[in-house]
Amino acid sequence: MKSIAVFNNKGGVGKTTLTYHLGYALAELGYKTLLIDLDPQSNLTLFGLDPEQLHNIWQVEDTFIDDFVQARDEKNPIEFENIAQDVRSIHFLLKPTEDGTDIPKTLAKPLDLHENLGMIPGRLSIHTYEDKIASRWNDVYGGDLLAIRTVTQIRSFCEVYAENYSYDYVVIDTSPSLGMLNKAIISTVDGFLIPCMPDMFSLFGIQNIGKSLKDWKRDFDTFFKLLSDVKLSYFPTNFVSFLGFTIFNVKKFSGRSEWDLSEAYNNYAKLIPATIRNYIDEDHRKHLSEEQLDTPIGEMSVRHIFSKLPNFAQKYRTPMWEVPSCENLETEDKGTILGNSQRFKSTQISFHILAKDLLTRLEQLEVN
């Protein structure tokens, strides 16, 4: 199993849409894939569940999020097991660690999105787990086991789900924050990619990520000096690797530039590789060739504008290429969707190209 985070220190770059469609593409290519929604906004979750279904999941969990031990003890064992083994949010899974109690022996089932594709829904309350990471972080240096579990529990769940459901890849959607939750996520996954818009905000986002990676790795290097081998077994062997960047959903200007972008966008786009080299240490990207550093993942496959296609994908809770085949298309949408049917369907090839390029970069981690 390889774990991947989709991350940028900037919102509005299409991160969630990219994550969802990447998951589908990997699944269609035959790889069992699990999506985990760790962005408190839970937009990825709404690709898989309508708000009423999500409300029902959260409502069952409410008392557990308030106090896991009390809520568990108020249920008889069979009732609790039925709750624990149903589809549950990522915060429900993490809450026992947050409250310092044992994790249920019964593993919550993933939400089935498609053949080979599952999801662990998000929850807006995940900020309390982030607070607990922050309060326990310094205790990791002293080898406190609960603190170690708190920092590494997300990775542990990736491994447990991979073992129980034979997942090949776990893809995590994250918030744009550089806070403690993302520090724990990014530091303990195998690789991460940065979705970008060709603008100055993404350049500053890359700079901030690079600076944070230096600090985060310094902490982990200290852990590896201080902790016993038994306690280090909770951590990945290697610190996270950078897998590359994407430019997603930008208006096409054919012939204006090498990347078919407007002059202003092209100028910023060409600064992305240099910014990566300047701010993301070579140690995090040594498996990538110079060409891979210069080129977006999937090259031009997802670069140019999809217009309203992602909006329809989220509305009908299916990837863009499946929208024309939906049986429940609303009358007001049918003309637009069916009139652009080929455009919707062609996005499947684009995301398969993206997924295959990403897999090539992940395979290079093994070589290095």
PDB file of N, CA and C in Angstrom, residues 118-169:
ATOM      1  N   GLY A 118     -13.313   2.838  -2.356  1.00  0.00           N
ATOM      2  CA  GLY A 118     -14.021   3.097  -1.108  1.00  0.00           C
ATOM      3  C   GLY A 118     -13.676   4.474  -0.567  1.00  0.00           C
ATOM      4  N   MET A 119     -14.451   4.903   0.424  1.00  0.00           N
ATOM      5  CA  MET A 119     -14.210   6.209   1.040  1.00  0.00           C
ATOM      6  C   MET A 119     -14.489   6.161   2.540  1.00  0.00           C
ATOM      7  N   ILE A 120     -13.652   6.851   3.313  1.00  0.00           N
ATOM      8  CA  ILE A 120     -13.940   7.138   4.714  1.00  0.00           C
ATOM      9  C   ILE A 120     -14.398   8.594   4.763  1.00  0.00           C
ATOM     10  N   PRO A 121     -15.669   8.842   5.108  1.00  0.00           N
ATOM     11  CA  PRO A 121     -16.179  10.220   5.083  1.00  0.00           C
ATOM     12  C   PRO A 121     -15.477  11.129   6.083  1.00  0.00           C
ATOM     13  N   GLY A 122     -15.576  12.426   5.823  1.00  0.00           N
ATOM     14  CA  GLY A 122     -15.029  13.424   6.724  1.00  0.00           C
ATOM     15  C   GLY A 122     -16.047  13.865   7.756  1.00  0.00           C
ATOM     16  N   ARG A 123     -15.623  14.794   8.595  1.00  0.00           N
ATOM     17  CA  ARG A 123     -16.512  15.354   9.608  1.00  0.00           C
ATOM     18  C   ARG A 123     -15.968  16.709  10.041  1.00  0.00           C
ATOM     19  N   LEU A 124     -16.857  17.682  10.179  1.00  0.00           N
ATOM     20  CA  LEU A 124     -16.436  19.050  10.502  1.00  0.00           C
ATOM     21  C   LEU A 124     -15.756  19.151  11.861  1.00  0.00           C
ATOM     22  N   SER A 125     -16.010  18.199  12.737  1.00  0.00           N
ATOM     23  CA  SER A 125     -15.479  18.263  14.103  1.00  0.00           C
ATOM     24  C   SER A 125     -14.023  17.823  14.211  1.00  0.00           C
ATOM     25  N   ILE A 126     -13.368  17.493  13.098  1.00  0.00           N
ATOM     26  CA  ILE A 126     -12.007  16.946  13.144  1.00  0.00           C
ATOM     27  C   ILE A 126     -11.007  17.925  13.768  1.00  0.00           C
ATOM     28  N   HIS A 127     -11.386  19.190  13.883  1.00  0.00           N
ATOM     29  CA  HIS A 127     -10.477  20.185  14.478  1.00  0.00           C
ATOM     30  C   HIS A 127     -10.108  19.812  15.917  1.00  0.00           C
ATOM     31  N   THR A 128     -10.971  19.076  16.622  1.00  0.00           N
ATOM     32  CA  THR A 128     -10.634  18.717  18.008  1.00  0.00           C
ATOM     33  C   THR A 128      -9.511  17.678  18.045  1.00  0.00           C
ATOM     34  N   TYR A 129      -9.439  16.848  17.011  1.00  0.00           N
ATOM     35  CA  TYR A 129      -8.310  15.905  16.926  1.00  0.00           C
ATOM     36  C   TYR A 129      -7.017  16.671  16.643  1.00  0.00           C
ATOM     37  N   GLU A 130      -7.117  17.684  15.802  1.00  0.00           N
ATOM     38  CA  GLU A 130      -5.943  18.526  15.541  1.00  0.00           C
ATOM     39  C   GLU A 130      -5.452  19.182  16.827  1.00  0.00           C
ATOM     40  N   ASP A 131      -6.383  19.658  17.653  1.00  0.00           N
ATOM     41  CA  ASP A 131      -6.004  20.258  18.935  1.00  0.00           C
ATOM     42  C   ASP A 131      -5.250  19.253  19.805  1.00  0.00           C
ATOM     43  N   LYS A 132      -5.689  17.996  19.746  1.00  0.00           N
ATOM     44  CA  LYS A 132      -5.046  16.967  20.576  1.00  0.00           C
ATOM     45  C   LYS A 132      -3.640  16.647  20.055  1.00  0.00           C
ATOM     46  N   ILE A 133      -3.466  16.646  18.735  1.00  0.00           N
ATOM     47  CA  ILE A 133      -2.116  16.474  18.178  1.00  0.00           C
ATOM     48  C   ILE A 133      -1.198  17.564  18.713  1.00  0.00           C
ATOM     49  N   ALA A 134      -1.704  18.805  18.671  1.00  0.00           N
ATOM     50  CA  ALA A 134      -0.888  19.943  19.130  1.00  0.00           C
ATOM     51  C   ALA A 134      -0.516  19.808  20.599  1.00  0.00           C
ATOM     52  N   SER A 135      -1.465  19.388  21.428  1.00  0.00           N
ATOM     53  CA  SER A 135      -1.202  19.331  22.869  1.00  0.00           C
ATOM     54  C   SER A 135      -0.282  18.165  23.243  1.00  0.00           C
ATOM     55  N   ARG A 136      -0.227  17.136  22.405  1.00  0.00           N
ATOM     56  CA  ARG A 136       0.579  15.952  22.733  1.00  0.00           C
ATOM     57  C   ARG A 136       1.898  15.883  21.976  1.00  0.00           C
ATOM     58  N   TRP A 137       2.108  16.791  21.036  1.00  0.00           N
ATOM     59  CA  TRP A 137       3.271  16.676  20.151  1.00  0.00           C
ATOM     60  C   TRP A 137       4.583  16.595  20.937  1.00  0.00           C
ATOM     61  N   ASN A 138       4.779  17.487  21.884  1.00  0.00           N
ATOM     62  CA  ASN A 138       6.047  17.497  22.629  1.00  0.00           C
ATOM     63  C   ASN A 138       6.254  16.231  23.445  1.00  0.00           C
ATOM     64  N   ASP A 139       5.162  15.543  23.798  1.00  0.00           N
ATOM     65  CA  ASP A 139       5.285  14.310  24.569  1.00  0.00           C
ATOM     66  C   ASP A 139       5.858  13.163  23.733  1.00  0.00           C
ATOM     67  N   VAL A 140       5.826  13.316  22.412  1.00  0.00           N
ATOM     68  CA  VAL A 140       6.416  12.283  21.555  1.00  0.00           C
ATOM     69  C   VAL A 140       7.918  12.183  21.809  1.00  0.00           C
ATOM     70  N   TYR A 141       8.578  13.325  22.042  1.00  0.00           N
ATOM     71  CA  TYR A 141      10.025  13.315  22.276  1.00  0.00           C
ATOM     72  C   TYR A 141      10.386  12.447  23.473  1.00  0.00           C
ATOM     73  N   GLY A 142       9.494  12.405  24.465  1.00  0.00           N
ATOM     74  CA  GLY A 142       9.755  11.599  25.654  1.00  0.00           C
ATOM     75  C   GLY A 142       9.304  10.155  25.515  1.00  0.00           C
ATOM     76  N   GLY A 143       8.760   9.802  24.343  1.00  0.00           N
ATOM     77  CA  GLY A 143       8.366   8.420  24.091  1.00  0.00           C
ATOM     78  C   GLY A 143       6.989   8.059  24.618  1.00  0.00           C
ATOM     79  N   ASP A 144       6.160   9.057  24.933  1.00  0.00           N
ATOM     80  CA  ASP A 144       4.805   8.775  25.417  1.00  0.00           C
ATOM     81  C   ASP A 144       4.012   8.049  24.332  1.00  0.00           C
ATOM     82  N   LEU A 145       3.510   6.864  24.659  1.00  0.00           N
ATOM     83  CA  LEU A 145       2.893   6.020  23.642  1.00  0.00           C
ATOM     84  C   LEU A 145       1.594   6.617  23.113  1.00  0.00           C
ATOM     85  N   LEU A 146       0.784   7.226  23.979  1.00  0.00           N
ATOM     86  CA  LEU A 146      -0.459   7.833  23.510  1.00  0.00           C
ATOM     87  C   LEU A 146      -0.160   8.983  22.555  1.00  0.00           C
ATOM     88  N   ALA A 147       0.845   9.779  22.857  1.00  0.00           N
ATOM     89  CA  ALA A 147       1.225  10.872  21.967  1.00  0.00           C
ATOM     90  C   ALA A 147       1.695  10.341  20.616  1.00  0.00           C
ATOM     91  N   ILE A 148       2.490   9.271  20.642  1.00  0.00           N
ATOM     92  CA  ILE A 148       2.958   8.656  19.390  1.00  0.00           C
ATOM     93  C   ILE A 148       1.781   8.141  18.575  1.00  0.00           C
ATOM     94  N   ARG A 149       0.840   7.476  19.252  1.00  0.00           N
ATOM     95  CA  ARG A 149      -0.348   6.974  18.554  1.00  0.00           C
ATOM     96  C   ARG A 149      -1.157   8.124  17.957  1.00  0.00           C
ATOM     97  N   THR A 150      -1.265   9.224  18.682  1.00  0.00           N
ATOM     98  CA  THR A 150      -2.045  10.362  18.206  1.00  0.00           C
ATOM     99  C   THR A 150      -1.454  10.923  16.918  1.00  0.00           C
ATOM    100  N   VAL A 151      -0.139  11.030  16.861  1.00  0.00           N
ATOM    101  CA  VAL A 151       0.536  11.593  15.689  1.00  0.00           C
ATOM    102  C   VAL A 151       0.493  10.644  14.496  1.00  0.00           C
ATOM    103  N   THR A 152       0.538   9.333  14.758  1.00  0.00           N
ATOM    104  CA  THR A 152       0.670   8.352  13.673  1.00  0.00           C
ATOM    105  C   THR A 152      -0.618   7.576  13.380  1.00  0.00           C
ATOM    106  N   GLN A 153      -1.710   7.890  14.076  1.00  0.00           N
ATOM    107  CA  GLN A 153      -2.911   7.057  13.968  1.00  0.00           C
ATOM    108  C   GLN A 153      -3.520   7.079  12.567  1.00  0.00           C
ATOM    109  N   ILE A 154      -3.422   8.191  11.874  1.00  0.00           N
ATOM    110  CA  ILE A 154      -3.979   8.251  10.520  1.00  0.00           C
ATOM    111  C   ILE A 154      -3.249   7.269   9.614  1.00  0.00           C
ATOM    112  N   ARG A 155      -1.930   7.260   9.690  1.00  0.00           N
ATOM    113  CA  ARG A 155      -1.175   6.291   8.897  1.00  0.00           C
ATOM    114  C   ARG A 155      -1.520   4.857   9.316  1.00  0.00           C
ATOM    115  N   SER A 156      -1.680   4.637  10.612  1.00  0.00           N
ATOM    116  CA  SER A 156      -2.022   3.297  11.084  1.00  0.00           C
ATOM    117  C   SER A 156      -3.335   2.822  10.474  1.00  0.00           C
ATOM    118  N   PHE A 157      -4.324   3.719  10.393  1.00  0.00           N
ATOM    119  CA  PHE A 157      -5.584   3.336   9.778  1.00  0.00           C
ATOM    120  C   PHE A 157      -5.417   3.051   8.288  1.00  0.00           C
ATOM    121  N   CYS A 158      -4.567   3.805   7.610  1.00  0.00           N
ATOM    122  CA  CYS A 158      -4.277   3.501   6.204  1.00  0.00           C
ATOM    123  C   CYS A 158      -3.780   2.062   6.061  1.00  0.00           C
ATOM    124  N   GLU A 159      -2.888   1.670   6.964  1.00  0.00           N
ATOM    125  CA  GLU A 159      -2.313   0.326   6.903  1.00  0.00           C
ATOM    126  C   GLU A 159      -3.344  -0.744   7.261  1.00  0.00           C
ATOM    127  N   VAL A 160      -4.167  -0.469   8.262  1.00  0.00           N
ATOM    128  CA  VAL A 160      -5.186  -1.444   8.677  1.00  0.00           C
ATOM    129  C   VAL A 160      -6.214  -1.657   7.575  1.00  0.00           C
ATOM    130  N   TYR A 161      -6.673  -0.574   6.962  1.00  0.00           N
ATOM    131  CA  TYR A 161      -7.650  -0.711   5.877  1.00  0.00           C
ATOM    132  C   TYR A 161      -7.033  -1.412   4.663  1.00  0.00           C
ATOM    133  N   ALA A 162      -5.774  -1.109   4.385  1.00  0.00           N
ATOM    134  CA  ALA A 162      -5.102  -1.790   3.281  1.00  0.00           C
ATOM    135  C   ALA A 162      -5.023  -3.290   3.535  1.00  0.00           C
ATOM    136  N   GLU A 163      -4.721  -3.658   4.781  1.00  0.00           N
ATOM    137  CA  GLU A 163      -4.610  -5.077   5.125  1.00  0.00           C
ATOM    138  C   GLU A 163      -5.967  -5.772   5.070  1.00  0.00           C
ATOM    139  N   ASN A 164      -7.013  -5.106   5.573  1.00  0.00           N
ATOM    140  CA  ASN A 164      -8.327  -5.739   5.668  1.00  0.00           C
ATOM    141  C   ASN A 164      -9.088  -5.749   4.351  1.00  0.00           C
ATOM    142  N   TYR A 165      -8.832  -4.767   3.503  1.00  0.00           N
ATOM    143  CA  TYR A 165      -9.585  -4.643   2.250  1.00  0.00           C
ATOM    144  C   TYR A 165      -8.707  -4.722   1.009  1.00  0.00           C
ATOM    145  N   SER A 166      -7.434  -5.012   1.199  1.00  0.00           N
ATOM    146  CA  SER A 166      -6.489  -5.177   0.088  1.00  0.00           C
ATOM    147  C   SER A 166      -6.367  -3.927  -0.782  1.00  0.00           C
ATOM    148  N   TYR A 167      -6.372  -2.767  -0.143  1.00  0.00           N
ATOM    149  CA  TYR A 167      -6.194  -1.537  -0.907  1.00  0.00           C
ATOM    150  C   TYR A 167      -4.745  -1.401  -1.366  1.00  0.00           C
ATOM    151  N   ASP A 168      -4.599  -0.971  -2.610  1.00  0.00           N
ATOM    152  CA  ASP A 168      -3.268  -0.689  -3.150  1.00  0.00           C
ATOM    153  C   ASP A 168      -2.833   0.733  -2.836  1.00  0.00           C
ATOM    154  N   TYR A 169      -3.808   1.653  -2.833  1.00  0.00           N
ATOM    155  CA  TYR A 169      -3.498   3.069  -2.609  1.00  0.00           C
ATOM    156  C   TYR A 169      -4.535   3.691  -1.688  1.00  0.00           C
TER     157      TYR A 169
END
